[in-house]
Amino acid sequence: MTLTPSLVLTVLLAATPQHPIDFDTQVIPLLTKAGCNSGACHGAAVGRGGFRLSLFGSNPALDHERIVHELEGRRINLARPAESLLIEKPTEQISHEGGTRFDFDGPEAALLIVWIRTGASRLQRRQLERLEIFPREIPFTQTGQSQRLTVSAHFSDGTREDVTRVTVFTSTDEGAVRVDSLGNVQVLRSGLHTIMLRYLDRVEAVRVLLPFADEPVDPAPDSDSFIDREINKTLTRLRIPLSSPADDAELLRRTYLDLTGRLPAPEVVEAWLAADSSDRHARLVDRLLASDAFVDWWTLWWAQLLRVESKSLQAEGARTYHAWLREQVAANRPVDAMLRELLLATGDSYEQGPANFFRVASGPRERAEFLSEALLGIRLRCANCHDHPLDRWTQDDYHGLAAILARIETGRLVQLSDRGEVTHPRTGEAALPRIPGERFLNDRTSALADLADWLVASDNDALARSLVNRIWQRTMGRGLVEPVDDLRATNPPTHPQLLDRLAKDFVDHGCDLRRTIRLIVTSDAYARSSRTLPGNEADTTFYSHGIVRPLSAEVLADAITDVTGIAEKYGDEPTGTRAVVLFDGRAGSATLDILGRCSREGSCQPATAAGDLSRTLHLINGPLLNRKISEPKGRLRQMLGEGRTDDDILREFYLRAFSRHPTEQERQTWLDRFDGLSESQRTAAWEDFLWALLCSREFTNRR
């Protein structure tokens, strides 16, 4: 092997008697950088070619054992280090299925040779304390520009090293931004993009920003709302113009749908359109927040989040649970107190609503996955078989949380047992109870209470960040982090300071659900029109305009009922029961199935514009609308039978379906169609009109 003087000096400086090469913090990162311990190579669950390493070096002790001692030490040659399999395979001095991972005369091989020559030991002389990344955000001004990232590691022994060369850099969108193995970043497309960095068990992100326009946009008006200040700051940096405020009808319909899940009645629309006061929207929001319709709609939100349905809970449990959740929303109970009660509840689940919380999951591991996704917004399940590849969660976190929940017995009678454990797959022994990312718990009898206390502690923002992100998605159309159950460093928020501020405000004001909702829906960002401008039509992320999204199955079903005047029948519930108040996500209903409801057996994701093709076809061609439109007792036939004028009928249905009056052009177009028709022709024409309204995107979408 040929070692240049500078390379020898570099390696020897890192391997003095006072500071010998450290296996955990120098050898492991090298193997990770080379891809040796990735899931596609020796880090796979079954390894590769008879050699298995922990995924991304998550278990250095095990890796050292397998490298140095497994197969009677054949992988290491202490007498002739350069002839070790650990050197010859990845440099392809010997045939290697994985190809060349680093050069035989490069610094990686040099470091490994020095480590082997000095004994191939695992001294554990230091631990990583933090990473220093520069820059944390890269603002570019045009495509094709590049910037180099540098990464420094600070260790427990007081040392600091430049670890850029052994840091793994990954672009989350190769079509937007590229990064090479040395951290050189090149931007290819406008927007806000992410580079992921990995060193040891730390996975972090760097934001890359390139404005959408060459020239600055007009500044947004000043605002007292921290929401608007953060949104507008990002839009200004990205040079995305703001759409104008929504018109009166659009804002009224949007607010009703987001706060109550239903359309405003015609008389409400008329009064709103006739009113003229600067604070009328704020007063509308306050009135809706105090309404029973708000309680029904946001109880459904909780029921979907907590998976209230009869398959796992039985009808009796689901009904009791739903009723309890409604009581909490109606009383505006602090969310932290509500969730603590859920985690600790025991008793007859048919009589005690909160006792159903853990019954939705079949075992301790499933309970751990459900709790972490629903309440913390994290995909802890990715740490079941190995440490999470994109986050800080470990197998100890996953199985430790499951161990806390293993003592919960979840038949109809929910109770805590003095027995129950889960086996840790790495050790083959009972997993130790552990609060994820925090600490192991010595006392199993108080572990669940310790978990509940940690979850709702005021200095733990994990719960608050998850919940306000979900509330933001519910009201604004997408989360500040998407998906909302995947909060991690490598999936950063579009507006980090805004998420932090919302979470802090939520905690500082007693975890008040209504307050957070009010903050959002009284902001200028919320009230922005969904109509785009040149320069912001491609924005689906930064709230330069309102986000158009399909109505959920329950809301659309109720809206069709409100417009047509023909009620639905859901399972054994009385005719006329609204879909948004159903306690069971599985209540019998062909209508809700057609409209794409969530059964609540798993996570319920909002409908997307791309995912509504099936229901659109059913609306256009199926009996769902046709039978209600032609029903003799329906609103259309009743109005025709009463001899109402074409103008009256047109106005009534526009108010009910769109929360607005028809434009003069719309009015004249429709009236011309009805002019001179016979009675039977007029009836058929009006049925076609109503069908067209109910199939239109203006009706089926929230704008």
XYZ file of C-alpha atoms in Angstrom:
703
model
C 0.000 0.000 0.000
C 1.241 3.469 -0.905
C 0.701 6.123 1.769
C 1.595 9.728 0.975
C 3.399 11.671 3.732
C 0.411 13.960 4.256
C -1.946 10.993 4.541
C 0.319 9.207 7.008
C 0.535 12.373 9.082
C -3.252 12.839 9.058
C -3.942 9.296 10.191
C -1.187 9.197 12.807
C -2.319 12.505 14.280
C -5.687 10.841 14.854
C -4.041 7.837 16.482
C -1.604 9.081 19.119
C -1.156 7.121 22.368
C -3.296 9.765 24.072
C -5.940 9.584 21.345
C -5.937 6.159 19.681
C -8.384 5.521 16.870
C -11.823 5.105 18.389
C -13.879 2.285 16.876
C -17.264 3.762 17.739
C -16.692 7.299 16.488
C -14.126 6.805 13.699
C -14.382 3.287 12.265
C -18.187 2.999 12.369
C -18.758 6.319 10.502
C -16.312 5.188 7.834
C -18.265 1.948 7.276
C -21.526 3.884 7.213
C -20.179 6.355 4.677
C -19.022 3.471 2.473
C -22.493 1.917 2.658
C -21.205 -1.278 4.263
C -23.852 -1.268 7.011
C -26.767 -0.049 4.904
C -29.942 -2.059 4.469
C -28.861 -2.998 0.940
C -25.584 -4.474 2.177
C -24.330 -6.005 5.434
C -26.776 -3.922 7.464
C -29.684 -5.993 6.123
C -31.568 -8.122 8.642
C -29.872 -11.277 7.314
C -26.603 -9.590 6.387
C -24.803 -10.212 3.105
C -22.330 -12.941 2.149
C -22.326 -14.367 5.670
C -21.339 -11.031 7.205
C -23.878 -9.012 9.172
C -23.517 -5.543 10.689
C -26.003 -3.468 12.640
C -27.969 -1.043 10.476
C -25.985 2.200 10.143
C -23.741 1.147 13.031
C -26.490 1.333 15.635
C -24.819 -1.382 17.749
C -21.046 -0.774 17.777
C -20.366 -3.503 20.346
C -21.987 -6.127 18.155
C -20.213 -4.800 15.060
C -16.834 -4.956 16.785
C -17.488 -8.543 17.826
C -18.416 -9.572 14.293
C -15.531 -7.752 12.636
C -12.778 -8.726 15.035
C -13.801 -12.047 16.605
C -16.393 -13.771 14.420
C -15.114 -16.636 12.221
C -12.090 -16.960 14.503
C -10.955 -13.465 13.619
C -10.519 -14.128 9.892
C -11.638 -10.634 8.931
C -8.707 -8.975 10.739
C -5.002 -9.680 10.174
C -3.067 -8.143 13.050
C 0.291 -9.275 11.600
C -0.370 -7.872 8.103
C -3.154 -5.286 8.509
C -3.297 -4.334 4.827
C -4.185 -7.963 4.002
C -7.221 -7.986 6.306
C -10.507 -8.888 4.640
C -11.889 -5.666 6.122
C -9.450 -3.832 3.818
C -9.163 -6.107 0.779
C -12.893 -6.646 0.209
C -14.174 -3.037 0.089
C -11.086 -1.920 -1.910
C -11.590 -4.908 -4.261
C -8.129 -6.338 -3.829
C -10.290 -9.439 -3.496
C -13.527 -9.861 -5.469
C -16.350 -8.114 -3.636
C -20.019 -8.350 -4.612
C -20.598 -4.823 -3.292
C -17.949 -3.341 -5.584
C -15.298 -0.796 -4.609
C -16.350 1.107 -1.512
C -13.125 3.118 -1.020
C -9.620 3.275 -2.488
C -6.808 1.041 -1.288
C -4.456 4.023 -1.111
C -7.050 6.421 0.285
C -7.525 7.820 3.798
C -10.291 5.339 4.670
C -8.074 2.319 4.151
C -5.220 4.130 5.910
C -7.308 4.719 9.016
C -8.476 1.092 9.133
C -4.911 -0.163 8.723
C -3.659 1.999 11.572
C -6.589 0.853 13.742
C -5.799 -2.817 13.045
C -2.054 -2.281 13.483
C -2.661 -0.764 16.929
C -4.718 -3.751 18.083
C -8.212 -3.361 16.531
C -9.575 -2.630 19.980
C -12.789 -0.962 21.097
C -11.742 1.509 23.768
C -14.956 3.588 23.989
C -12.906 6.632 24.911
C -15.536 9.192 23.909
C -19.133 9.747 22.881
C -20.665 12.126 20.408
C -22.306 15.081 22.125
C -23.411 17.279 19.236
C -22.931 18.074 15.595
C -22.089 21.513 14.278
C -23.308 21.976 10.700
C -22.460 24.970 8.553
C -24.478 26.411 7.027
C -27.780 25.200 8.513
C -29.659 26.831 5.656
C -28.339 27.593 2.184
C -29.970 30.517 0.352
C -29.269 30.401 -3.384
C -30.101 33.105 -5.912
C -30.086 31.067 -9.128
C -30.018 27.492 -10.361
C -26.673 25.828 -10.838
C -25.049 27.508 -7.851
C -23.267 25.316 -5.318
C -22.245 25.486 -1.684
C -20.160 23.104 0.420
C -21.418 21.887 3.765
C -19.055 21.245 6.654
C -19.810 19.061 9.639
C -17.903 19.122 12.926
C -18.407 16.640 15.748
C -18.019 17.597 19.394
C -17.155 14.704 21.700
C -17.398 14.006 25.410
C -13.600 14.091 25.864
C -13.513 17.730 24.739
C -12.244 17.004 21.245
C -13.705 18.448 18.068
C -13.213 16.943 14.629
C -14.174 17.814 11.088
C -16.233 14.773 10.106
C -17.513 16.056 6.763
C -15.685 13.312 4.864
C -17.421 10.526 6.822
C -20.847 12.151 6.966
C -23.499 10.663 4.700
C -25.314 13.316 2.629
C -28.620 12.549 0.910
C -30.963 14.754 -1.085
C -34.642 14.158 -0.404
C -35.405 15.259 -3.980
C -32.680 14.647 -6.549
C -34.633 16.594 -9.139
C -34.515 19.728 -6.989
C -31.164 19.649 -5.251
C -28.078 17.457 -5.502
C -25.341 16.765 -3.004
C -22.156 14.774 -3.506
C -20.275 12.629 -1.010
C -18.182 15.581 0.160
C -21.178 17.787 0.953
C -21.161 19.964 -2.170
C -24.747 21.097 -2.720
C -26.127 22.223 -6.079
C -29.656 23.567 -6.508
C -31.635 22.672 -9.631
C -35.148 23.934 -8.935
C -36.824 26.772 -7.099
C -38.373 26.127 -3.718
C -37.445 25.017 -0.227
C -35.628 21.695 -0.233
C -33.906 19.395 2.248
C -30.508 17.725 2.480
C -30.277 14.891 5.013
C -27.043 14.321 6.961
C -26.066 11.243 8.963
C -23.127 10.840 11.297
C -23.246 7.956 13.779
C -26.757 7.907 15.263
C -27.453 11.572 14.483
C -29.657 12.359 11.523
C -30.183 16.042 10.791
C -31.365 18.250 7.974
C -30.177 21.336 6.099
C -32.641 23.532 4.218
C -31.869 24.741 0.706
C -33.771 27.766 -0.579
C -34.060 29.185 -4.079
C -36.624 31.942 -4.805
C -39.279 31.378 -7.466
C -38.725 34.767 -9.101
C -35.804 37.025 -9.934
C -37.462 40.159 -8.610
C -38.811 40.731 -5.081
C -42.577 40.601 -4.615
C -44.664 43.283 -2.980
C -44.303 43.026 0.795
C -47.222 41.619 2.760
C -49.064 44.027 5.049
C -47.938 44.227 8.649
C -49.753 41.909 11.024
C -50.089 41.427 14.768
C -50.456 37.680 14.202
C -47.283 35.632 14.622
C -48.827 33.173 12.178
C -48.958 35.771 9.433
C -45.521 37.141 10.229
C -43.944 33.700 9.794
C -45.965 32.781 6.689
C -45.291 36.142 5.027
C -41.590 36.053 5.876
C -41.183 32.761 4.026
C -43.251 33.936 1.067
C -41.127 37.075 0.811
C -37.892 35.065 0.886
C -39.203 32.717 -1.803
C -40.585 35.661 -3.787
C -44.052 34.167 -4.050
C -46.874 36.711 -4.454
C -49.885 36.574 -2.140
C -53.378 36.002 -3.455
C -55.979 38.536 -2.413
C -58.283 37.904 0.541
C -61.115 35.450 -0.080
C -64.439 37.006 -1.002
C -67.233 37.033 1.557
C -68.956 33.881 0.340
C -65.751 31.849 0.055
C -64.625 32.797 3.561
C -68.033 32.070 5.116
C -68.319 28.624 3.520
C -64.722 27.745 4.382
C -65.108 28.777 8.010
C -68.336 26.831 8.466
C -66.834 23.703 6.915
C -63.617 23.879 8.943
C -65.255 24.663 12.287
C -68.508 22.732 12.050
C -68.207 20.327 9.119
C -71.408 21.630 7.558
C -72.650 24.281 5.160
C -74.219 27.532 6.347
C -77.984 27.781 5.935
C -79.326 30.211 3.286
C -80.512 32.705 5.898
C -77.049 32.712 7.457
C -75.496 33.390 4.070
C -77.906 36.231 3.362
C -77.235 37.879 6.717
C -73.460 37.484 6.287
C -73.431 38.950 2.784
C -75.508 41.895 3.958
C -73.380 42.629 7.034
C -70.558 45.143 6.956
C -68.222 45.310 9.949
C -64.482 44.896 10.323
C -64.719 42.248 13.047
C -67.556 40.148 11.672
C -65.321 37.188 10.801
C -63.827 37.086 14.287
C -67.336 37.233 15.757
C -68.441 34.445 13.403
C -65.519 32.303 14.518
C -66.380 32.842 18.185
C -70.015 31.950 17.567
C -69.106 28.744 15.743
C -66.543 27.751 18.371
C -69.353 27.890 20.934
C -71.807 25.869 18.825
C -72.955 22.271 19.153
C -71.978 21.754 15.518
C -68.361 22.563 16.437
C -68.505 19.957 19.197
C -69.857 17.317 16.797
C -67.262 18.021 14.099
C -64.233 18.130 16.362
C -65.430 15.080 18.272
C -65.244 13.293 14.919
C -61.661 14.538 14.591
C -60.779 12.951 17.915
C -62.731 9.785 17.075
C -60.782 9.355 13.851
C -57.459 10.139 15.487
C -58.103 7.692 18.347
C -59.664 5.046 16.056
C -63.096 4.761 17.612
C -64.869 1.929 15.787
C -66.861 -1.173 16.660
C -64.573 -3.904 15.318
C -62.036 -3.508 18.107
C -64.212 -1.819 20.734
C -67.601 -3.428 20.024
C -70.592 -1.150 19.582
C -71.044 -0.622 23.322
C -67.438 0.448 23.849
C -67.361 2.671 20.764
C -70.583 4.439 21.728
C -69.418 5.078 25.298
C -65.984 6.229 24.150
C -67.436 8.612 21.558
C -69.847 10.085 24.113
C -66.966 10.687 26.526
C -64.900 12.402 23.832
C -67.856 14.644 23.011
C -68.107 15.648 26.664
C -64.430 16.635 26.661
C -64.787 18.790 23.537
C -68.011 20.382 24.791
C -66.352 21.309 28.090
C -63.186 22.473 26.298
C -61.218 20.331 28.699
C -57.466 20.914 28.535
C -56.063 18.386 26.104
C -53.181 17.357 28.356
C -55.555 16.436 31.195
C -57.812 14.562 28.791
C -54.951 12.526 27.332
C -53.462 11.715 30.728
C -56.803 10.274 31.773
C -56.914 8.205 28.591
C -53.506 6.665 29.226
C -54.296 5.700 32.824
C -57.969 4.728 32.524
C -59.121 1.306 33.701
C -62.485 -0.312 34.312
C -65.432 -1.634 32.300
C -64.888 -0.210 28.812
C -68.590 -0.435 28.023
C -69.248 1.998 30.851
C -65.989 3.971 31.136
C -65.248 5.739 27.855
C -61.530 6.456 28.357
C -60.867 2.807 29.235
C -61.156 2.087 25.498
C -57.982 4.015 24.589
C -55.625 1.029 24.364
C -58.306 -1.435 23.225
C -57.927 -0.238 19.626
C -54.567 -2.052 19.432
C -54.188 -5.812 19.756
C -50.928 -6.090 21.698
C -48.194 -4.081 23.451
C -46.186 -3.429 20.289
C -49.303 -2.341 18.418
C -50.204 -0.089 21.364
C -46.744 1.489 21.221
C -47.125 2.153 17.490
C -50.626 3.579 17.926
C -49.660 5.871 20.801
C -46.532 7.168 19.096
C -48.266 7.852 15.772
C -51.522 9.304 17.097
C -50.186 11.444 19.934
C -46.522 12.106 19.155
C -46.665 12.094 15.368
C -43.728 9.702 15.046
C -43.359 6.404 13.226
C -41.802 4.439 16.022
C -42.725 1.217 14.230
C -39.667 1.779 12.019
C -37.531 0.943 15.067
C -38.997 -2.515 15.619
C -36.475 -4.686 13.754
C -33.610 -2.164 13.810
C -32.976 1.417 14.850
C -34.996 3.941 12.853
C -33.021 4.609 9.645
C -34.185 8.242 9.347
C -34.640 9.311 12.952
C -33.158 9.023 16.431
C -35.448 6.250 17.668
C -33.811 2.988 18.654
C -34.963 -0.569 19.202
C -34.649 0.152 22.912
C -37.173 2.984 22.463
C -39.648 0.828 20.561
C -39.523 -2.279 22.718
C -39.084 -0.222 25.883
C -42.354 1.611 25.210
C -44.030 -1.694 24.385
C -42.725 -3.054 27.702
C -44.497 -0.240 29.568
C -47.747 -1.105 27.806
C -47.388 -4.877 28.138
C -49.008 -4.896 31.564
C -52.290 -3.482 30.331
C -54.998 -6.127 29.977
C -57.512 -5.015 27.357
C -60.558 -7.232 27.398
C -63.879 -5.593 28.073
C -62.501 -4.979 31.567
C -59.317 -2.935 31.240
C -56.893 -3.347 34.107
C -53.213 -3.253 34.999
C -51.468 -6.528 35.718
C -48.349 -7.158 37.760
C -47.106 -9.303 34.891
C -46.499 -8.821 31.184
C -43.408 -8.256 29.087
C -42.105 -8.152 25.538
C -38.965 -9.783 24.223
C -36.254 -7.546 22.832
C -35.245 -9.121 19.489
C -31.622 -8.070 19.834
C -31.039 -9.534 23.283
C -33.661 -12.254 23.342
C -34.548 -11.108 26.854
C -37.380 -9.076 28.339
C -37.176 -5.462 27.177
C -36.637 -2.842 29.853
C -39.417 -0.239 30.156
C -38.271 2.973 28.536
C -39.683 6.379 27.727
C -38.699 6.889 24.059
C -35.618 9.004 23.616
C -35.410 9.688 27.348
C -34.625 7.062 29.978
C -35.135 3.520 31.177
C -37.579 3.026 34.061
C -36.573 0.878 36.995
C -39.988 0.648 38.630
C -42.370 -1.302 36.408
C -45.336 -0.655 38.712
C -45.235 3.104 38.100
C -43.989 2.981 34.493
C -47.335 3.807 32.894
C -47.896 6.783 35.196
C -44.327 7.944 34.502
C -45.046 7.724 30.763
C -48.270 9.723 31.135
C -46.513 12.379 33.225
C -43.740 12.680 30.651
C -46.171 12.887 27.746
C -48.071 15.877 29.142
C -45.180 17.602 30.921
C -44.985 21.314 30.130
C -41.287 21.053 29.251
C -41.933 18.276 26.709
C -43.126 19.832 23.460
C -43.468 16.558 21.515
C -47.201 16.202 22.190
C -47.919 19.888 21.559
C -46.009 19.925 18.255
C -47.863 16.851 17.048
C -51.311 18.136 17.976
C -50.952 21.687 16.647
C -49.564 20.266 13.415
C -52.688 18.110 13.077
C -54.942 21.071 13.894
C -53.105 23.135 11.281
C -53.679 20.409 8.700
C -57.382 20.227 9.585
C -57.883 23.960 9.102
C -55.276 24.969 6.514
C -55.339 21.926 4.226
C -51.882 20.493 4.897
C -49.628 20.129 7.903
C -46.597 22.264 8.570
C -45.028 18.803 8.566
C -46.416 16.233 6.149
C -47.291 13.460 6.732
C -48.561 14.526 10.157
C -47.531 11.217 11.734
C -43.923 11.521 10.564
C -42.326 14.322 12.575
C -38.549 13.929 12.467
C -35.426 15.980 11.938
C -35.101 14.787 8.343
C -38.685 15.787 7.523
C -38.525 19.391 8.726
C -41.488 21.777 8.911
C -42.033 24.214 6.080
C -42.130 26.934 8.768
C -40.068 25.723 11.759
C -40.447 28.858 13.893
C -44.201 28.849 13.331
C -44.561 25.263 14.515
C -42.445 26.043 17.572
C -44.494 29.145 18.356
C -47.837 27.372 17.946
C -46.715 24.534 20.213
C -45.470 26.958 22.860
C -48.675 28.982 22.734
C -50.703 25.765 23.057
C -48.824 24.750 26.214
C -48.661 28.277 27.680
C -52.450 28.601 27.424
C -53.390 25.333 29.044
C -53.556 23.093 25.957
C -56.722 24.860 24.827
C -57.969 23.332 21.570
C -60.346 26.188 20.765
C -57.690 28.854 21.294
C -55.315 27.249 18.789
C -58.088 26.827 16.240
C -59.105 30.463 16.703
C -55.529 31.696 16.243
C -55.336 29.898 12.916
C -58.734 30.711 11.428
C -58.570 34.411 12.301
C -55.225 34.827 10.532
C -54.811 36.532 7.166
C -53.200 33.361 5.826
C -56.379 31.401 6.544
C -58.570 34.049 4.901
C -56.607 34.119 1.643
C -58.447 33.319 -1.581
C -57.924 29.949 -3.227
C -57.663 31.747 -6.571
C -54.054 31.774 -7.694
C -51.952 34.474 -9.326
C -49.142 34.289 -11.877
C -46.193 33.314 -9.710
C -48.039 31.387 -7.012
C -50.053 28.872 -9.007
C -47.446 26.145 -8.379
C -47.338 26.751 -4.619
C -48.853 23.831 -2.701
C -46.777 24.287 0.429
C -46.329 27.868 1.606
C -49.927 29.200 1.886
C -49.720 31.986 -0.666
C -53.333 31.083 -1.464
C -56.047 28.926 0.051
C -55.638 25.180 -0.488
C -58.490 23.494 -2.338
C -59.287 20.035 -0.999
C -62.154 17.539 -1.308
C -64.775 17.411 1.411
C -64.498 14.368 3.633
C -67.016 11.574 3.138
C -69.029 12.538 6.217
C -69.162 16.239 5.353
C -70.074 15.609 1.718
C -72.833 13.159 2.693
C -74.328 15.712 5.081
C -73.978 18.492 2.511
C -75.871 16.461 -0.095
C -78.599 15.898 2.481
C -78.748 19.622 3.301
C -79.066 20.638 -0.333
C -81.506 17.945 -1.502
C -83.556 17.748 1.694
C -83.402 13.915 1.706
C -81.859 12.403 4.834
C -79.597 9.357 4.935
C -80.009 6.220 7.001
C -76.874 4.975 8.785
C -77.005 1.477 10.244
C -79.344 1.293 13.226
C -79.250 5.037 13.826
C -82.482 7.025 13.382
C -83.114 8.401 9.910
C -81.820 11.938 9.802
C -78.742 11.282 11.932
C -75.875 13.310 10.522
C -72.794 11.458 9.318
C -70.421 13.634 11.363
C -72.001 12.479 14.657
C -71.721 8.725 14.026
C -69.906 7.080 16.913
C -68.804 4.136 14.772
C -66.533 4.434 11.755
C -68.125 1.217 10.497
C -71.772 2.243 10.709
C -73.634 0.637 7.816
C -73.738 3.043 4.885
C -73.262 2.452 1.178
C -73.160 6.231 0.753
C -70.173 6.712 3.055
C -68.405 3.757 1.453
C -68.885 5.290 -1.992
C -67.645 8.656 -0.771
C -64.448 7.080 0.594
C -64.840 7.222 4.364
C -62.112 6.170 6.763
C -63.113 3.124 8.814
C -60.874 4.374 11.671
C -59.147 0.980 11.885
C -55.898 2.785 11.124
C -54.765 6.378 10.647
C -57.288 8.562 8.808
C -55.647 10.786 6.228
C -57.509 13.707 4.638
C -58.920 13.199 1.166
C -56.748 14.539 -1.629
C -57.678 15.931 -4.992
C -55.877 13.032 -6.671
C -57.744 10.426 -4.643
C -61.376 11.291 -5.359
C -61.754 9.763 -8.842
C -63.821 6.803 -7.646
C -66.334 8.899 -5.771
C -66.529 11.386 -8.648
C -67.542 8.569 -10.992
C -70.158 7.387 -8.495
C -71.538 10.906 -8.145
C -71.757 11.345 -11.900
C -73.163 7.931 -12.835
C -74.521 6.266 -9.711
C -77.836 6.303 -7.852
C -76.432 8.263 -4.895
C -77.469 11.630 -6.331
C -80.131 10.569 -8.811
C -82.497 9.084 -6.230
C -82.272 12.175 -4.010
C -82.677 14.626 -6.857
C -85.817 12.924 -8.192
C -87.355 12.065 -4.811
C -90.910 13.529 -4.632
C -90.349 14.599 -1.014
C -87.073 16.259 -1.881
C -86.476 19.999 -1.857
C -86.467 20.378 -5.641
C -89.789 18.615 -6.236
C -91.347 20.427 -3.291
C -90.324 23.823 -4.646
C -91.575 22.949 -8.105
C -94.845 21.750 -6.609
C -95.249 25.016 -4.717
C -95.020 26.938 -7.975
C -91.803 28.759 -7.050
C -90.293 30.831 -9.832
C -87.180 29.769 -11.669
C -85.344 32.719 -10.143
C -86.322 31.654 -6.608
C -85.281 28.036 -7.132
C -81.959 29.042 -8.696
C -81.168 31.414 -5.873
C -82.142 28.885 -3.177
C -79.878 26.128 -4.452
C -76.918 28.424 -5.072
C -77.178 29.645 -1.484
C -77.410 26.097 -0.126
C -74.707 24.516 -2.275
C -72.194 27.334 -2.814
C -73.071 29.807 -0.021
C -73.401 32.579 -2.591
C -75.741 34.127 -5.117
C -75.389 33.150 -8.768
C -73.513 35.647 -10.859
C -75.576 37.493 -13.407
C -74.024 35.408 -16.185
C -74.819 32.148 -14.356
C -78.335 33.337 -13.630
C -79.091 34.257 -17.197
C -77.540 31.074 -18.616
C -79.710 28.845 -16.438
C -82.894 30.867 -16.846
C -82.504 30.758 -20.632
C -82.429 26.943 -20.422
C -85.754 26.807 -18.597
C -87.526 29.330 -20.801
C -90.442 27.951 -22.834
C -90.266 24.351 -21.502
C -93.288 22.192 -20.792
C -93.901 21.108 -17.184
C -92.269 17.719 -17.642
C -89.367 19.226 -19.570
C -88.919 21.879 -16.875
C -88.789 19.231 -14.132
C -86.160 17.250 -16.035
C -84.148 20.405 -16.710
C -84.161 21.360 -13.042
C -83.039 17.857 -12.073
C -80.148 18.220 -14.520
C -79.327 21.587 -12.972
C -79.231 20.175 -9.431
C -77.171 17.204 -10.579
C -74.658 19.600 -12.158
C -74.383 21.633 -8.946
C -73.843 18.571 -6.758
C -71.195 17.146 -9.088
C -69.304 20.419 -9.430
C -65.940 20.885 -7.786
C -67.192 24.076 -6.187
C -69.640 21.936 -4.214
C -67.538 18.830 -3.510
C -64.445 20.809 -2.497
C -63.552 23.066 0.387
C -61.986 26.186 -1.113
